[in-house]
Tab-separated table of C-alpha atoms and ligand atoms in Angstrom:
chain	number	residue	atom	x	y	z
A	13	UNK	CA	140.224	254.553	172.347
A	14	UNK	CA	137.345	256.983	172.724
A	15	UNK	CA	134.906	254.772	173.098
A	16	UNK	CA	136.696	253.043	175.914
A	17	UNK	CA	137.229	256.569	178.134
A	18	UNK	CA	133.286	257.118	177.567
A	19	UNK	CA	132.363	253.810	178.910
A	20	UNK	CA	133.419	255.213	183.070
A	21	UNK	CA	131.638	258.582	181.650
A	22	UNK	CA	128.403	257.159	180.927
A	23	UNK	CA	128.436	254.687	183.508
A	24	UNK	CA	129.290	258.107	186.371
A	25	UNK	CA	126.304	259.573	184.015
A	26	UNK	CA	123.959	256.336	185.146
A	27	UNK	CA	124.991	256.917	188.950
A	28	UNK	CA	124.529	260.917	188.932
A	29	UNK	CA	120.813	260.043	187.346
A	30	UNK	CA	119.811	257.239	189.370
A	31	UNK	CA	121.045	259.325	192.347
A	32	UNK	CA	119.453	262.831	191.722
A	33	UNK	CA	116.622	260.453	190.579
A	34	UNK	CA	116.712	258.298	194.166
A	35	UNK	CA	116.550	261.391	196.171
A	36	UNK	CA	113.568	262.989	194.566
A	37	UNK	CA	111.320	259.840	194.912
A	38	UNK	CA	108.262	259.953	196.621
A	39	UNK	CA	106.452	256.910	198.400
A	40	UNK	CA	102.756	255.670	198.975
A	41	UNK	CA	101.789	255.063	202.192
A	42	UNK	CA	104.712	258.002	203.205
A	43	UNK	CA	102.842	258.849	206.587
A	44	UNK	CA	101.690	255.350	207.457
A	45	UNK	CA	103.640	255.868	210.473
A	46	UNK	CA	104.040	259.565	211.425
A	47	UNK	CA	100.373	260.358	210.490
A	48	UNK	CA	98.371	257.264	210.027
A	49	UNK	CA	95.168	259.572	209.431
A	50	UNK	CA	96.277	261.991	207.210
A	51	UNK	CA	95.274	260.288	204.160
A	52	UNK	CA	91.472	259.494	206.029
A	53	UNK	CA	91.238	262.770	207.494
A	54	UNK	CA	91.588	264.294	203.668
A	55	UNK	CA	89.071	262.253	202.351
A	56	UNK	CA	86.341	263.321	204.716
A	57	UNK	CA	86.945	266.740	204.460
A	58	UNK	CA	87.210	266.384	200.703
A	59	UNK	CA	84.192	264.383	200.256
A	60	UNK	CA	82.312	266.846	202.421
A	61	UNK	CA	83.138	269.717	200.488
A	62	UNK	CA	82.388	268.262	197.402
A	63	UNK	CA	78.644	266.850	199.075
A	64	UNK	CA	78.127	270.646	199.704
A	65	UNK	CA	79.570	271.981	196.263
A	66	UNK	CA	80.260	269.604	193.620
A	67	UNK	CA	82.371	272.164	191.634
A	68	UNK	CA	84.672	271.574	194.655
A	69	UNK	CA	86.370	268.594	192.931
A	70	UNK	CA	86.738	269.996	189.865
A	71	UNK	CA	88.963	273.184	191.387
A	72	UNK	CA	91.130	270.639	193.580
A	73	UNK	CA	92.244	268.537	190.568
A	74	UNK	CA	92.753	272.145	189.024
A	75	UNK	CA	94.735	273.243	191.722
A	76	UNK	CA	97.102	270.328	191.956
A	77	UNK	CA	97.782	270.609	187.798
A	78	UNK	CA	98.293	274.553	188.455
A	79	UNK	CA	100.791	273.533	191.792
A	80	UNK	CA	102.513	271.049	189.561
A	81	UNK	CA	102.993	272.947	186.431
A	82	UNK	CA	104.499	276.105	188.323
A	83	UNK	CA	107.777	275.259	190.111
A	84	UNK	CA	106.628	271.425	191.106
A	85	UNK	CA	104.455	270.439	193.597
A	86	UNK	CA	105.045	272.479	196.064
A	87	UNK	CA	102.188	273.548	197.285
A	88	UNK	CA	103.245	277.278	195.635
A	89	UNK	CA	99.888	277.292	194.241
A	90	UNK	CA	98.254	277.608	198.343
A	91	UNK	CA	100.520	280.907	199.386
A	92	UNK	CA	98.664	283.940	199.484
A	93	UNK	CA	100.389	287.408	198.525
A	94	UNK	CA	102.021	289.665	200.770
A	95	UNK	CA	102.454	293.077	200.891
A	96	UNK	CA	106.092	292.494	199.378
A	97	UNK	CA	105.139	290.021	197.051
A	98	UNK	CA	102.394	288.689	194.858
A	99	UNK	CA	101.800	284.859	194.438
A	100	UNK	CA	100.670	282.687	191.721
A	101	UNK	CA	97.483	282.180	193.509
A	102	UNK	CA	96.907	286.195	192.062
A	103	UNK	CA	97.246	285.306	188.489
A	104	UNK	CA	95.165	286.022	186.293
A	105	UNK	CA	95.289	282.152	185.459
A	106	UNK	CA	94.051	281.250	188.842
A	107	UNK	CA	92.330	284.588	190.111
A	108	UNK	CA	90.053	284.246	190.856
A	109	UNK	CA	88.439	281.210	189.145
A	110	UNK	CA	90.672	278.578	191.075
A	111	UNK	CA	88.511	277.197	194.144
A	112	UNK	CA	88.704	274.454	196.538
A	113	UNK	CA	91.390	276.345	199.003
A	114	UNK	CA	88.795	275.802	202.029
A	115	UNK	CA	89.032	272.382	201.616
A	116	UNK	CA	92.719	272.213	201.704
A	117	UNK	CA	92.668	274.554	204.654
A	118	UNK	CA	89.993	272.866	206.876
A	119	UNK	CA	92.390	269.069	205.994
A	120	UNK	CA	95.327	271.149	207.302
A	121	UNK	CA	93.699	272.140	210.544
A	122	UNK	CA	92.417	269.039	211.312
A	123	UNK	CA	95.856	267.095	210.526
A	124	UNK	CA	97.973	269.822	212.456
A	125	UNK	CA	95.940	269.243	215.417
A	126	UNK	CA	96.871	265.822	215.481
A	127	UNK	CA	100.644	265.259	213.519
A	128	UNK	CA	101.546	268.729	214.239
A	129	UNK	CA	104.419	269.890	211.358
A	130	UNK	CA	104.401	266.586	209.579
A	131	UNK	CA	102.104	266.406	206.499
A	132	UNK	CA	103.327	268.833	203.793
A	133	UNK	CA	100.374	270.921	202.248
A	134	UNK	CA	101.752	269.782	198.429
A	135	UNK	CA	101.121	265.967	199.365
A	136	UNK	CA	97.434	267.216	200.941
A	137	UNK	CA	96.393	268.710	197.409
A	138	UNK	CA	97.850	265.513	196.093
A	139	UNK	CA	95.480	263.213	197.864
A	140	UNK	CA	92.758	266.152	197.383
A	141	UNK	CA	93.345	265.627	193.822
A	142	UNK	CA	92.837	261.669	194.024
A	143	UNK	CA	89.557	261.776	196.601
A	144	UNK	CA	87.853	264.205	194.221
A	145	UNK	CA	88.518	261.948	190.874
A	146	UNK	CA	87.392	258.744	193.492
A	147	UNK	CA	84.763	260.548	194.152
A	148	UNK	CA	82.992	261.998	191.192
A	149	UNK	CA	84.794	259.919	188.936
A	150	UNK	CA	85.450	255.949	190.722
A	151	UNK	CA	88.805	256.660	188.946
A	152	UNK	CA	91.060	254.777	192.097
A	153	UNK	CA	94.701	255.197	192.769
A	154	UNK	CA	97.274	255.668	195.172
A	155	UNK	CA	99.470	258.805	195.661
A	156	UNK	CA	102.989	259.125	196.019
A	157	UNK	CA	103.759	260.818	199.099
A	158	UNK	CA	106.558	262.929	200.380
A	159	UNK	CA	106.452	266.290	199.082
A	160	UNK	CA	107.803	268.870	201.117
A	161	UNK	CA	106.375	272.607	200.929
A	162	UNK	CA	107.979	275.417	198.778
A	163	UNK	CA	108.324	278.674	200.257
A	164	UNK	CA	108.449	280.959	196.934
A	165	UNK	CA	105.362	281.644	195.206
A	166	UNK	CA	105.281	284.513	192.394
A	167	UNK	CA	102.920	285.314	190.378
A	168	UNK	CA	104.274	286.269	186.946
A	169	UNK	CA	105.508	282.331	186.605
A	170	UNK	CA	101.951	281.520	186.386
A	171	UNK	CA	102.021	282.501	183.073
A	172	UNK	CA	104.017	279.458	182.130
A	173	UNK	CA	100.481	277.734	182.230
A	174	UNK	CA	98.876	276.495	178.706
A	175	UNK	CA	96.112	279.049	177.626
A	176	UNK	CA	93.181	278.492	176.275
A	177	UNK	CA	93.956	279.798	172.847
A	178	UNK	CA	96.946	277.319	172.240
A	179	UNK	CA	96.877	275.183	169.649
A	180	UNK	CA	97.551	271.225	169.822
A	181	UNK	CA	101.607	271.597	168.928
A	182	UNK	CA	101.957	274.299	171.556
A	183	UNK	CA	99.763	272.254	174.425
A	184	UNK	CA	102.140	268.847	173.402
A	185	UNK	CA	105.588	271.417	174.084
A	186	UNK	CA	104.062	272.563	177.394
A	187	UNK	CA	103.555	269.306	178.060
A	188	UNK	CA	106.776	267.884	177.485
A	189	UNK	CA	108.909	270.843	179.418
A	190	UNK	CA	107.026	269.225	181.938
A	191	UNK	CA	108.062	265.903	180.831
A	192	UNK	CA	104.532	264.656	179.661
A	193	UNK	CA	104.014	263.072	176.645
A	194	UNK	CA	101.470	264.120	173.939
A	195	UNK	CA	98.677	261.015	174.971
A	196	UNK	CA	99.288	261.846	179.046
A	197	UNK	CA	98.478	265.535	177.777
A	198	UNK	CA	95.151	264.419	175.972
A	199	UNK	CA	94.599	261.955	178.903
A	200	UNK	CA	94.653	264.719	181.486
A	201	UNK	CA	92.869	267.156	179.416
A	202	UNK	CA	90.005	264.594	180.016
A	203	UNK	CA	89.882	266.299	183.861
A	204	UNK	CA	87.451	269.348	181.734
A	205	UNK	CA	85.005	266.549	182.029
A	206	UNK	CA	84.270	268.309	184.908
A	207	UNK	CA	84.214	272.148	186.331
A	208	UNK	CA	83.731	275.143	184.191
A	209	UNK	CA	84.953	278.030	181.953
A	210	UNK	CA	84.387	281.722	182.533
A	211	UNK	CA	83.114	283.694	178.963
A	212	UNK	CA	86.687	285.178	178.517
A	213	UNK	CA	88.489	282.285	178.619
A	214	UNK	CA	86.428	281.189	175.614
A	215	UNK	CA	84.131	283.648	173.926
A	216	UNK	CA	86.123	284.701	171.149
A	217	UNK	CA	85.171	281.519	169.137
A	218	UNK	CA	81.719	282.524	169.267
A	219	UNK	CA	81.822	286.066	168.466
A	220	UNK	CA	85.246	286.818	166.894
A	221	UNK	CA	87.162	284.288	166.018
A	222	UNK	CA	88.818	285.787	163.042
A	223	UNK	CA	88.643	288.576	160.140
A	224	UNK	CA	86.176	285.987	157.910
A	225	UNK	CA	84.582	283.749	160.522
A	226	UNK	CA	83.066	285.679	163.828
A	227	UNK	CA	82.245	282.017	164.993
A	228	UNK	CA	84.962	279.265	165.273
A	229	UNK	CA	84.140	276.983	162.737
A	230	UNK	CA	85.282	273.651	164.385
A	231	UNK	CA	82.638	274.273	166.907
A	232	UNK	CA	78.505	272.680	166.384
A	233	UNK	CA	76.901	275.338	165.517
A	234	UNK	CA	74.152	275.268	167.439
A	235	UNK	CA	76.261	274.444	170.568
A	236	UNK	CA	78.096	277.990	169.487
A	237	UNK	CA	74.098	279.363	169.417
A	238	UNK	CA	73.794	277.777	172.907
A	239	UNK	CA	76.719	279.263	174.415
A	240	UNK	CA	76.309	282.765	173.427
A	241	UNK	CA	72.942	282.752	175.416
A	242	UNK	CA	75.136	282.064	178.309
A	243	UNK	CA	77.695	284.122	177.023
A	244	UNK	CA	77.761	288.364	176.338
A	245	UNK	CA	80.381	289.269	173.095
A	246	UNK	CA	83.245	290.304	174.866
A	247	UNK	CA	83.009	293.673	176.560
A	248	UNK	CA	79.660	293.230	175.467
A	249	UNK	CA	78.163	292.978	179.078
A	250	UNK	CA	79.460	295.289	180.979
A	251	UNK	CA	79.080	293.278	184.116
A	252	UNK	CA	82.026	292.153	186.648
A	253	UNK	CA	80.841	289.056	187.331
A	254	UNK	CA	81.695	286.516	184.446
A	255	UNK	CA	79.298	283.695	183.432
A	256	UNK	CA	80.284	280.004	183.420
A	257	UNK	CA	79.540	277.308	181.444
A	258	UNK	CA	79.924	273.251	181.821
A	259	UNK	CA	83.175	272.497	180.048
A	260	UNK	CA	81.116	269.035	179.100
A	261	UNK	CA	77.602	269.343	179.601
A	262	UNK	CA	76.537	265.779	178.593
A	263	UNK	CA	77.935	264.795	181.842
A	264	UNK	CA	79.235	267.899	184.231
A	265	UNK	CA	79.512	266.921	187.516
A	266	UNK	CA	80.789	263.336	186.333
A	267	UNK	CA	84.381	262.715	185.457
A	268	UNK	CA	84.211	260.391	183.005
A	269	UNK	CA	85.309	260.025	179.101
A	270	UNK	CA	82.350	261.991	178.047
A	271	UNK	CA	84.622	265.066	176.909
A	272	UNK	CA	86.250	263.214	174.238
A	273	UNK	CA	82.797	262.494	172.931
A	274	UNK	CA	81.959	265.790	173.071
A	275	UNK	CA	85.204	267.149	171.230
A	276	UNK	CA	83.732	264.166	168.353
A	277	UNK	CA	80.693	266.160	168.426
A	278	UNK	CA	82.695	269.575	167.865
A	279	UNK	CA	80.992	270.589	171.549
A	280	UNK	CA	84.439	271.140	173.253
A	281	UNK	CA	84.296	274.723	175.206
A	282	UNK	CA	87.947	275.813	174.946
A	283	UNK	CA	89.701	276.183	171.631
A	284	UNK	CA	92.861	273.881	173.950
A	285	UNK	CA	90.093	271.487	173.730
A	286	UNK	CA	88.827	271.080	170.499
A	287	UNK	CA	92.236	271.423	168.999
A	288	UNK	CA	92.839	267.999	170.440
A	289	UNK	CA	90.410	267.008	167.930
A	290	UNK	CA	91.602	268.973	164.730
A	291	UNK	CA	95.526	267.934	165.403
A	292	UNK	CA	96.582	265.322	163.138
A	293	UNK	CA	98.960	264.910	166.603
A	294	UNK	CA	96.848	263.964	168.778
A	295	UNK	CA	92.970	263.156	167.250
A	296	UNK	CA	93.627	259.340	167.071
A	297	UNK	CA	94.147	259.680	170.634
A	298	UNK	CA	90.600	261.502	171.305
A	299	UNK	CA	89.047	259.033	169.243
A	300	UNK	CA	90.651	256.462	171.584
A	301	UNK	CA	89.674	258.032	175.188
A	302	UNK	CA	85.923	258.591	173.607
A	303	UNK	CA	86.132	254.598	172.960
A	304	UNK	CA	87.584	252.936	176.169
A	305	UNK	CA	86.202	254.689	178.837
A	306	UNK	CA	87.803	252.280	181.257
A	307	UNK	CA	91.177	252.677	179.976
A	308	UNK	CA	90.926	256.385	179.751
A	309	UNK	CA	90.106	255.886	183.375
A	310	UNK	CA	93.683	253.725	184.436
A	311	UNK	CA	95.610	256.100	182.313
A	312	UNK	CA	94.133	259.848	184.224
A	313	UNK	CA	95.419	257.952	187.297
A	314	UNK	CA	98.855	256.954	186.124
A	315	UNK	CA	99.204	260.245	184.698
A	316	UNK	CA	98.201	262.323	187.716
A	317	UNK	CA	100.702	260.230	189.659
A	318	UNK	CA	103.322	261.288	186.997
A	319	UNK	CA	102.075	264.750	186.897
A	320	UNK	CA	101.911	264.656	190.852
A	321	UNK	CA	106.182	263.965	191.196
A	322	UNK	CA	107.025	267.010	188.572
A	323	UNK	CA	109.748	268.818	190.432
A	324	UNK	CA	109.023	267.758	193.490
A	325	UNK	CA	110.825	268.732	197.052
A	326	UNK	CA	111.767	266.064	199.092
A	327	UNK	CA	114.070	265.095	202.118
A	328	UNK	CA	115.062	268.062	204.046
A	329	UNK	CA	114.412	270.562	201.004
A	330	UNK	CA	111.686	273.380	201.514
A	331	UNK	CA	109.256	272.952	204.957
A	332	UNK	CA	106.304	271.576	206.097
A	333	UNK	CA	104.016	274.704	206.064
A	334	UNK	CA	102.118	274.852	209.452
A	335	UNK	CA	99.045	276.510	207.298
A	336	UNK	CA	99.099	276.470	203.669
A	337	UNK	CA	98.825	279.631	202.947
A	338	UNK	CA	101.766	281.154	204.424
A	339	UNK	CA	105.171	280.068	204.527
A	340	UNK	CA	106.651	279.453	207.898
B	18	HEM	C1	95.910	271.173	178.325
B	18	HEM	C2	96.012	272.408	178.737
B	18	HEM	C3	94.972	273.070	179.604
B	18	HEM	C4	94.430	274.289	179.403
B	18	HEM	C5	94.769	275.247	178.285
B	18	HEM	C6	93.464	274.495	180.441
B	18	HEM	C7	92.696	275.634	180.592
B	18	HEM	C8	91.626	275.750	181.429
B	18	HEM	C9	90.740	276.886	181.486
B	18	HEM	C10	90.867	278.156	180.662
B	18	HEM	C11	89.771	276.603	182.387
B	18	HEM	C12	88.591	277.490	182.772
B	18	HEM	C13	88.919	278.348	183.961
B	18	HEM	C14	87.761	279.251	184.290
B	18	HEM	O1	87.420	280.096	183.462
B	18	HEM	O2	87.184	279.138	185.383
B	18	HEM	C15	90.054	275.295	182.919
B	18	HEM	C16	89.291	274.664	183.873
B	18	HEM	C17	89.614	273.459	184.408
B	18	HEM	N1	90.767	272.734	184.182
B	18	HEM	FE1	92.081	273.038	182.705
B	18	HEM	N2	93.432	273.390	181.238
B	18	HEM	C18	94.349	272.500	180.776
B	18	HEM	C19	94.669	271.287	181.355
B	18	HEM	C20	94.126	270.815	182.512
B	18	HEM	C21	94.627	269.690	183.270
B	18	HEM	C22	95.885	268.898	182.907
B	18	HEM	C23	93.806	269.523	184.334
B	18	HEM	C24	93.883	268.543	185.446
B	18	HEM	C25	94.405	267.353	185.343
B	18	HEM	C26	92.775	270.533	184.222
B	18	HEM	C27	91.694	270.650	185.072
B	18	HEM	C28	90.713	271.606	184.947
B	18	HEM	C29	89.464	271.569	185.681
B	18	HEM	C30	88.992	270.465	186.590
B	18	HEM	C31	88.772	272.745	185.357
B	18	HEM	C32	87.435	273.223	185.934
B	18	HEM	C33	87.745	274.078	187.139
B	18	HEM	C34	86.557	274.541	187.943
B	18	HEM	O3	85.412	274.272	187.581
B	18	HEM	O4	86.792	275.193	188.972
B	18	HEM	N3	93.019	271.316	183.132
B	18	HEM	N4	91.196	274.802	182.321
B	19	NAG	C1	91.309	251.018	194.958
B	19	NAG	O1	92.523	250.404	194.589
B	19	NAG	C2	93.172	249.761	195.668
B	19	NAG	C3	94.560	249.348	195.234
B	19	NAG	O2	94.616	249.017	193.902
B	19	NAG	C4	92.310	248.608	196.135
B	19	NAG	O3	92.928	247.934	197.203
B	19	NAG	C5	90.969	249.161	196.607
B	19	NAG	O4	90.107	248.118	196.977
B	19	NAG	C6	90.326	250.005	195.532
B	19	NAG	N1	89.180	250.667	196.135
B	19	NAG	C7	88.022	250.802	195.542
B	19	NAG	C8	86.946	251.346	196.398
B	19	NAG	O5	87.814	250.506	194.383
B	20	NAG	C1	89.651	282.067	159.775
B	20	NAG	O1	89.502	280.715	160.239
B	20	NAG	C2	89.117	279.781	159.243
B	20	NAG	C3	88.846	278.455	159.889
B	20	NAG	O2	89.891	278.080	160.754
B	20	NAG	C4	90.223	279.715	158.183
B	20	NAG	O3	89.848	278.787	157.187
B	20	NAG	C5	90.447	281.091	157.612
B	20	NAG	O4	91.525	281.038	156.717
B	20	NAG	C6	90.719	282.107	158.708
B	20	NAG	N1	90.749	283.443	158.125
B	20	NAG	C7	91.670	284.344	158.445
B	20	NAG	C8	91.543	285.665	157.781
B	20	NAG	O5	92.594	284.106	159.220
């Protein structure tokens, strides 16, 4: 008897799913007909920006993780504080080391001046995201489009983000609240094949990592020596203006699988990284990614799409922002 009143219950179950499922779907080639250009028109301006600064790419694939990972992609990541209210983009998570907003401006002037109020700026950091891997990366794959534009930003949800101090179990939770699995948390991780760290984010391994060891011991030695010419002991400098360093050196401006051969050699920057390594969780998987290059490749696509649809607005919900920074 009870199992036969559950069967119309789980079957109502399927249909509420499928439906709050169906309505939050996105679509490639979403502006093949409103905005046939968008999607060329990003690509130029992104590959210019990144021609001028390569570090350009690495903040745009940044910025889309940071959109995503704070109230979907909704392009909350782009708004810029008000006088009544600050914005993630003022976080000390993304202030001020997240870059690439130029680029994401100068693709929403040039779309609005010809599909006026059509392309949402979520789904431009989306394709931003893409061209840059394409671009310093050949990793190739289409985006999911559809996205409509948020119109709350604040800041203290930024600190929802993974830090750089969290450990392996922590990163795989964050992860899943997103729903992300552990391997497309390691896969995506690979994206620090690319861009840099500020000294904060990272110098405590070198200079005080704990009461018996000032230097992290999972980190090459003489990679720690390295980084601590790059890198004052914290308050140590006394200067505003925080260093950077490669988050992979062997290959920085590349995005390739070279940072999970650098975690094998105990050179990753952040302690996030080189946990990745140390975690009975997820090591097999590093060794993996350092191995099959080309499959580590596929799989930062698939996952960015997957990452790219977290929470998403679609339909009527939210706007399309007429400039990204500011909410209609
Ligand atoms: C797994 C958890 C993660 C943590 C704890 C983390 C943390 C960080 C930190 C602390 C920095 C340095 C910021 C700075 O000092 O300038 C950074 C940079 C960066 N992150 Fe992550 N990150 C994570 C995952 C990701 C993901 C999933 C992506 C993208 C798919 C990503 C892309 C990047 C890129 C490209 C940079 C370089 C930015 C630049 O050079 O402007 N990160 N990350
Ligand atoms: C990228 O992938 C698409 C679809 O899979 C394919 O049609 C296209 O030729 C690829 N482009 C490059 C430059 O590899
Ligand atoms: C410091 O870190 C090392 C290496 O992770 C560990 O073996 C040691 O127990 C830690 N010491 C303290 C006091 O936490």
């Amino acid at each position: 008897m009870a199992s036969s009143s559950s069967i119309p219950c789980t079957i109502y179950f399927f249909f509420f799913f499928l439906s709050t499922f169906a309505s939050a779907t996105l679509r490639v080639g979403f502006y093949r007909s409103s905005c046939s250009d968008a999607e060329v028109i990003i690509k130029s301006v992104v590959n210019q920006a990144i021609s001028q600064n390569p570090g350009v790419a690495a903040g745009l694939i940044r910025m889309h993780f940071h959109d995503c990972f704070v109230r979907g992609c909704d392009g909350s990541v782009l708004l810029k504080s008000t006088p009544k209210n600050q914005a993630e983009r003022d976080h000390p998570a993304n202030f001020p080391s997240l870059r690439g907003f130029e680029a994401i401006d100068e693709a929403k002037a040039q779309i609005e001046a010809i599909c006026p109020n059509t392309v949402s700026c979520a789904d431009i950091l989306a394709f931003a995201a893409r061209d840059s891997a394409y671009r310093v990366g050949a990793i190739n794959y289409t985006v999911p489009a559809g996205r409509r534009d948020g119109r709350i930003s604040i800041k203290q949800e930024a600190s929802t983000l993974p830090t750089p101090s969290s450990n392996a179990d922590q990163l795989i939770k964050t992860f899943a609240n997103k729903g992300l699995s552990a391997a497309e948390m390691v896969t995506l991780s690979g994206a620090h094949s690319i861009g840099v760290a500020h000294c904060p984010t990272f110098s405590n391994r070198l200079y005080s990592f704990n009461a018996t060891h000032p230097q992290d011991p999972s980190m090459d030695p003489s990679y720690a020596e390295y980084l601590k010419t790059k890198c004052a002991p914290p308050n140590g400098g006394g200067r505003s203006e925080q260093p950077a360093v490669a988050l992979e050196f062997f290959s920085r401006n590349r995005l390739d699988n070279w940072y999970y051969v650098e975690l094998k050699n105990r050179r990753g920057v952040l302690s996030s990284d080189q946990t990745l390594l140390s975690s009975s969780s997820t090591s097999k998987m590093v060794m993996d990614n350092a191995r099959y290059g080309s499959k580590w490749a596929t799989n930062f696509g698939k996952a960015m799409v997957k990452m790219g649809s977290i929470d998403v607005l679609t339909g009527s919900q939210g706007e399309i922002r007429r400039h990204c920074s500011f909410v209609n």
